[in-house]
Short mmCIF file of C-alpha atoms in Angstrom, two decimals:
data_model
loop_
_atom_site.label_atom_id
_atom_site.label_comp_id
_atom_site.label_asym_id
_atom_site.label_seq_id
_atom_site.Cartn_x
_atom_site.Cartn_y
_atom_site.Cartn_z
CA UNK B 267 159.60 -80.02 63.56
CA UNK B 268 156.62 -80.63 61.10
CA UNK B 269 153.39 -78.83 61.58
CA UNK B 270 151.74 -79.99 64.96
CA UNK B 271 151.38 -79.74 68.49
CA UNK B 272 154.11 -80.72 71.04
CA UNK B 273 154.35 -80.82 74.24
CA UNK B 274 158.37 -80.32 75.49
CA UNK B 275 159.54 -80.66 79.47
CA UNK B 276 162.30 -78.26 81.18
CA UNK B 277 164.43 -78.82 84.76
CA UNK B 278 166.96 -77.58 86.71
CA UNK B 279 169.89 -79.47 87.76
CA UNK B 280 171.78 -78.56 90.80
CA UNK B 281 175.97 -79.03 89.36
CA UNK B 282 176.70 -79.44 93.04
CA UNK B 283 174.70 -81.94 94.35
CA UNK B 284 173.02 -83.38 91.48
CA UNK B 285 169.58 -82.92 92.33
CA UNK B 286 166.78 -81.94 89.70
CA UNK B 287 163.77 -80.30 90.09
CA UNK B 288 160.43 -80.39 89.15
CA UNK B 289 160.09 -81.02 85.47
CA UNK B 290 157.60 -78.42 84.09
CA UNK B 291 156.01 -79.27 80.78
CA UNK B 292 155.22 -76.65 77.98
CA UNK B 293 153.66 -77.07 74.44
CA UNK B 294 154.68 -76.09 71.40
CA UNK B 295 152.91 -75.94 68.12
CA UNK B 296 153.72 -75.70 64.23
CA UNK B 297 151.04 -73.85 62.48
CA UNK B 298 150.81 -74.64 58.59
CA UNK B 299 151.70 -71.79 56.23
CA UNK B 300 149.06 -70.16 54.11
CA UNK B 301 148.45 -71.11 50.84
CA UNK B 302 149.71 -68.10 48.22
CA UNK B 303 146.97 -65.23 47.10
CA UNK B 304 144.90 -66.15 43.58
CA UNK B 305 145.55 -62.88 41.81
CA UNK B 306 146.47 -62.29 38.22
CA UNK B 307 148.40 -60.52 36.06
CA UNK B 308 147.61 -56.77 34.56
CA UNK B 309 148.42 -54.75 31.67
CA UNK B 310 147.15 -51.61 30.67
CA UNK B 311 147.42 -48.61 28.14
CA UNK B 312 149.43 -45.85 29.48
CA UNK B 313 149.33 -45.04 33.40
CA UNK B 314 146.73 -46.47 35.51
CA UNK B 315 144.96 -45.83 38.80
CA UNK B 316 143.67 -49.11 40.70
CA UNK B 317 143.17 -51.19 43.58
CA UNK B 318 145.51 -53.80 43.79
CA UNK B 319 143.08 -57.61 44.57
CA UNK B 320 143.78 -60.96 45.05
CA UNK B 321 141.62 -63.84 46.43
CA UNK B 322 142.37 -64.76 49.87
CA UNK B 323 142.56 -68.50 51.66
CA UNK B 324 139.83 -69.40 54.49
CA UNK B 325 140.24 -67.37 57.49
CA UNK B 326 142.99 -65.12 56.15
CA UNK B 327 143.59 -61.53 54.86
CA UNK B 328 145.96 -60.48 51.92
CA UNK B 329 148.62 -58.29 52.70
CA UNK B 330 150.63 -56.41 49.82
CA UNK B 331 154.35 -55.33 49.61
CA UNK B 332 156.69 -53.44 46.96
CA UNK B 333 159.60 -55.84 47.39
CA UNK B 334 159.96 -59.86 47.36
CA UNK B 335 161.70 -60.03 50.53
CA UNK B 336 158.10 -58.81 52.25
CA UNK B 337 160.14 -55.89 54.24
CA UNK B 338 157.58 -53.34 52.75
CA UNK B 339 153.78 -53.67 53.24
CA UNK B 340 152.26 -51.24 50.89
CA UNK B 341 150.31 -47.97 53.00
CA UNK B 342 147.57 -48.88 50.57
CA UNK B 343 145.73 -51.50 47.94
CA UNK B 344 145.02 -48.14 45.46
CA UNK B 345 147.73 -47.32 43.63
CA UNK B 346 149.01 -45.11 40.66
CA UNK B 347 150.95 -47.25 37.87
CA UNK B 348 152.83 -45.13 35.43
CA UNK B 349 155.29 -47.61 34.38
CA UNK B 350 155.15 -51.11 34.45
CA UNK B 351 156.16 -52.49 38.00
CA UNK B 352 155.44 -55.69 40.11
CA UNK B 353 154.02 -55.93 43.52
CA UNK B 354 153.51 -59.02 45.52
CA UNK B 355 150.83 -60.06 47.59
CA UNK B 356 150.84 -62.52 50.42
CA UNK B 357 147.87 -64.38 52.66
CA UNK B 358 148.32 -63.99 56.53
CA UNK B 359 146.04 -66.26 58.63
CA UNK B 360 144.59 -63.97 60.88
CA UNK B 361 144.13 -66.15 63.94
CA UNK B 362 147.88 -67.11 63.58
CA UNK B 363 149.79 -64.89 61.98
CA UNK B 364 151.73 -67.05 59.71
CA UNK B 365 152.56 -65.49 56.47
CA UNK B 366 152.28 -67.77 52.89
CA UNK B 367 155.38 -67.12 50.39
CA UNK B 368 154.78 -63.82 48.29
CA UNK B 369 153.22 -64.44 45.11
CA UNK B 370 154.48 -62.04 42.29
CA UNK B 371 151.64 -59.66 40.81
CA UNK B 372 153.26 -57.57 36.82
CA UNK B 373 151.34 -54.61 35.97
CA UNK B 374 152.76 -53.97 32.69
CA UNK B 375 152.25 -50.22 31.41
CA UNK B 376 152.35 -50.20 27.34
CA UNK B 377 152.88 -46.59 25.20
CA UNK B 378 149.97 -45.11 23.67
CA UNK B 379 151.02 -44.00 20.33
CA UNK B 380 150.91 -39.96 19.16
CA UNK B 381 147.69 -39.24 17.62
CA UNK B 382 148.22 -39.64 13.63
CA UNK B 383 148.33 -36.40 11.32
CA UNK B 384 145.56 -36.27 8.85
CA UNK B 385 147.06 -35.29 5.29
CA UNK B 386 144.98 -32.27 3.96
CA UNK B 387 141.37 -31.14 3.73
CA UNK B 388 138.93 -33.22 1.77
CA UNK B 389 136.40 -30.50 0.50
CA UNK B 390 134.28 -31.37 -3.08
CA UNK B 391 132.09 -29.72 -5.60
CA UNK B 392 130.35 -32.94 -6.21
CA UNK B 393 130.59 -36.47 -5.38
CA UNK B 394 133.50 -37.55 -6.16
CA UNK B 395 135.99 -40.62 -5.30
CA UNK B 396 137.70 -39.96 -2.37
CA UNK B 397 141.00 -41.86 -0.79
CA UNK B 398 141.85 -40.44 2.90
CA UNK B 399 145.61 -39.90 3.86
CA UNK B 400 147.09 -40.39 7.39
CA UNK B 401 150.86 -40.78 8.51
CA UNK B 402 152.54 -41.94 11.71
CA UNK B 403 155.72 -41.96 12.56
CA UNK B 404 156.49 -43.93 15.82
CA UNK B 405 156.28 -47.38 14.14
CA UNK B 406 152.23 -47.06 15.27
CA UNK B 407 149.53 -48.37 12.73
CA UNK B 408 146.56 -46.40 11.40
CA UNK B 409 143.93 -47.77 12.17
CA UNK B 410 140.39 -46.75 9.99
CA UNK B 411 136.69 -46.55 11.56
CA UNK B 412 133.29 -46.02 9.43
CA UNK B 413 131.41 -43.23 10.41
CA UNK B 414 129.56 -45.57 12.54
CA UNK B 415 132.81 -45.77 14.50
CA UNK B 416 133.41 -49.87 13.58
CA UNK B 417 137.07 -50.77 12.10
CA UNK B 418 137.51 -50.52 8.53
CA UNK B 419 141.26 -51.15 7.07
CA UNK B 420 144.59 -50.04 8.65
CA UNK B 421 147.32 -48.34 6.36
CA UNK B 422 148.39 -44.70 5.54
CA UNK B 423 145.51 -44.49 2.93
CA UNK B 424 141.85 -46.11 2.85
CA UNK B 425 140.04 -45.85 -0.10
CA UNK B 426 136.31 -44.25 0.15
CA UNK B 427 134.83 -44.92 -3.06
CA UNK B 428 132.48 -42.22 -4.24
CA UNK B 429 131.45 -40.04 -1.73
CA UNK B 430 127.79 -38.58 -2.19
CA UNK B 431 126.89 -36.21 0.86
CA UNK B 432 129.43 -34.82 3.41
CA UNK B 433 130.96 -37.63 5.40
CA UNK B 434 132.80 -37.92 8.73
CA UNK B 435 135.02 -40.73 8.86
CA UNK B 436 137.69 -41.06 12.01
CA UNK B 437 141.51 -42.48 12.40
CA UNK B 438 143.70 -43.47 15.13
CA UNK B 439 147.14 -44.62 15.73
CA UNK B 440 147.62 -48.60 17.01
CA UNK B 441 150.60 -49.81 18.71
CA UNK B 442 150.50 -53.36 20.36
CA UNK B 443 146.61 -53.13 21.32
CA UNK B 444 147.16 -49.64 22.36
CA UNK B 445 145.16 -46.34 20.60
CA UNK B 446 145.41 -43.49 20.21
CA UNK B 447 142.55 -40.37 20.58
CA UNK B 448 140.09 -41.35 17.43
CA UNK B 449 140.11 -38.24 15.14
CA UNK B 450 137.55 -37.42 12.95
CA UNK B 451 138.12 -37.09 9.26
CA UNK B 452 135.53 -34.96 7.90
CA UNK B 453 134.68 -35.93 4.00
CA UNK B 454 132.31 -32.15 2.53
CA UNK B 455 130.61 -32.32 -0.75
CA UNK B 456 129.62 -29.03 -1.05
CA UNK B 457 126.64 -27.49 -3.57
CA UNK B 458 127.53 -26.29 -6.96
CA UNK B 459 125.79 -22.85 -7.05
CA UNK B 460 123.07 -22.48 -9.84
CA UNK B 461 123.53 -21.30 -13.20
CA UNK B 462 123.94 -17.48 -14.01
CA UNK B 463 121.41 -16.26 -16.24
CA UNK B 464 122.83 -13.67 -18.98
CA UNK B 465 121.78 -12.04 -22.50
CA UNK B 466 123.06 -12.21 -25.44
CA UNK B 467 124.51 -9.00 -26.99
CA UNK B 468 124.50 -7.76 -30.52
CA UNK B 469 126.48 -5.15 -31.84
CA UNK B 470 126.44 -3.36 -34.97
CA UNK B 471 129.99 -2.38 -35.02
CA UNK B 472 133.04 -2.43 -32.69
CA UNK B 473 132.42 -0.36 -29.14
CA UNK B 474 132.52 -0.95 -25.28
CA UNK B 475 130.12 -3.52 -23.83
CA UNK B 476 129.77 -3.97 -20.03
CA UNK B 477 128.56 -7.46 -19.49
CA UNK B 478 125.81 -8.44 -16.77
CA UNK B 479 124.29 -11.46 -15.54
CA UNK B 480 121.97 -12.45 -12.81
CA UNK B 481 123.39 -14.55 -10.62
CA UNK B 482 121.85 -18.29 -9.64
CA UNK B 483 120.93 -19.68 -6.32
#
């Protein structure tokens, strides 16, 4: 029957003689289904710890299960994700205890790429032009930051430009939205040291000379 109240009517009837009794009425009632959960979707970057939510309908509580049968209500709403899974969530009206259908809920667990490997030391004399060298090899992307930590250019290499004073400058690895640790790239212009002073020496013929000089700062 649709969703309503009815009212139904029962007897006995004697085979024998005929007779029937009493007729005793009882009612019976349809109660409406709830309407699914509003939840969404979730995706993260490598595993994830959270608490499963979804909005519940008027006078209901959401109950959550691991399989789309509803056979197996989850012990608990926090959970540990380490690989992409789906869980489904369903609104039970708490005054009748009807169930809606299970609405699907994807948390989708994405790699995080290696950390990249930073190709040599960058140590200087002077200011000099500098191009930085990184290499990945997981099909990830390098990804560039400014020593203020905001993006600069992906690719193996970025180009620096002349570099005046030491520098730190940081890389990562990108694979589909997901980074790596951010490693910093150190850039050093060191300090020429100062001048030696020295004398000249004059000889008046061939002999041994030891040489000396004072050395700078």
């Amino acid at each position: 029957p649709a969703v309503g109240s009815y009212t139904y009517y029962a007897e006995q009837y004697d085979l024998t003689t005929g007779c029937a009794s009493v007729r005793t009425a009882f009612a019976f009632t349809v109660n409406a289904n709830p309407a699914v959960p509003t939840l969404a979707d979730m995706t993260n970057c490598g595993p994830l710890q959270t608490t499963l939510t979804a909005a519940a309908a008027e006078n209901c509580t959401v109950k959550w299960y691991s399989d789309a049968q509803g056979a197996n209500e989850l012990a608990s709403t926090s959970v540990t994700v380490s690989q992409s899974t789906t869980y489904y969530a369903a609104n039970v009206n708490s005054t009748t205890g009807c169930r809606s259908t299970l609405k699907p809920m994807t948390v989708t667990i994405k790699p995080v790429p290696a950390n990249p490997t930073v190709n040599g030391e960058y140590k200087y004399c002077s200011a000099t032009e500098v191009t930085l060298s990184a290499t990945q090899n997981q099909g990830a992307n390098i990804q560039w930051y400014r020593p203020n930590l905001s993006p600069s250019n992906t690719g193996n290499t970025t180009q620096l430009g002349i570099v005046n004073a030491t520098t730190t400058y940081y890389v990562a690895s990108e694979l589909d939205n997901c980074y790596s640790d951010t490693l910093p790239v150190t850039v050093t212009i060191n300090t020429k040291p100062g001048q030696p002073t020295v004398d000249n020496i004059t000889l008046c013929a061939a002999g041994e000379v030891t040489l000396a000089g004072t050395p700078g700062t």
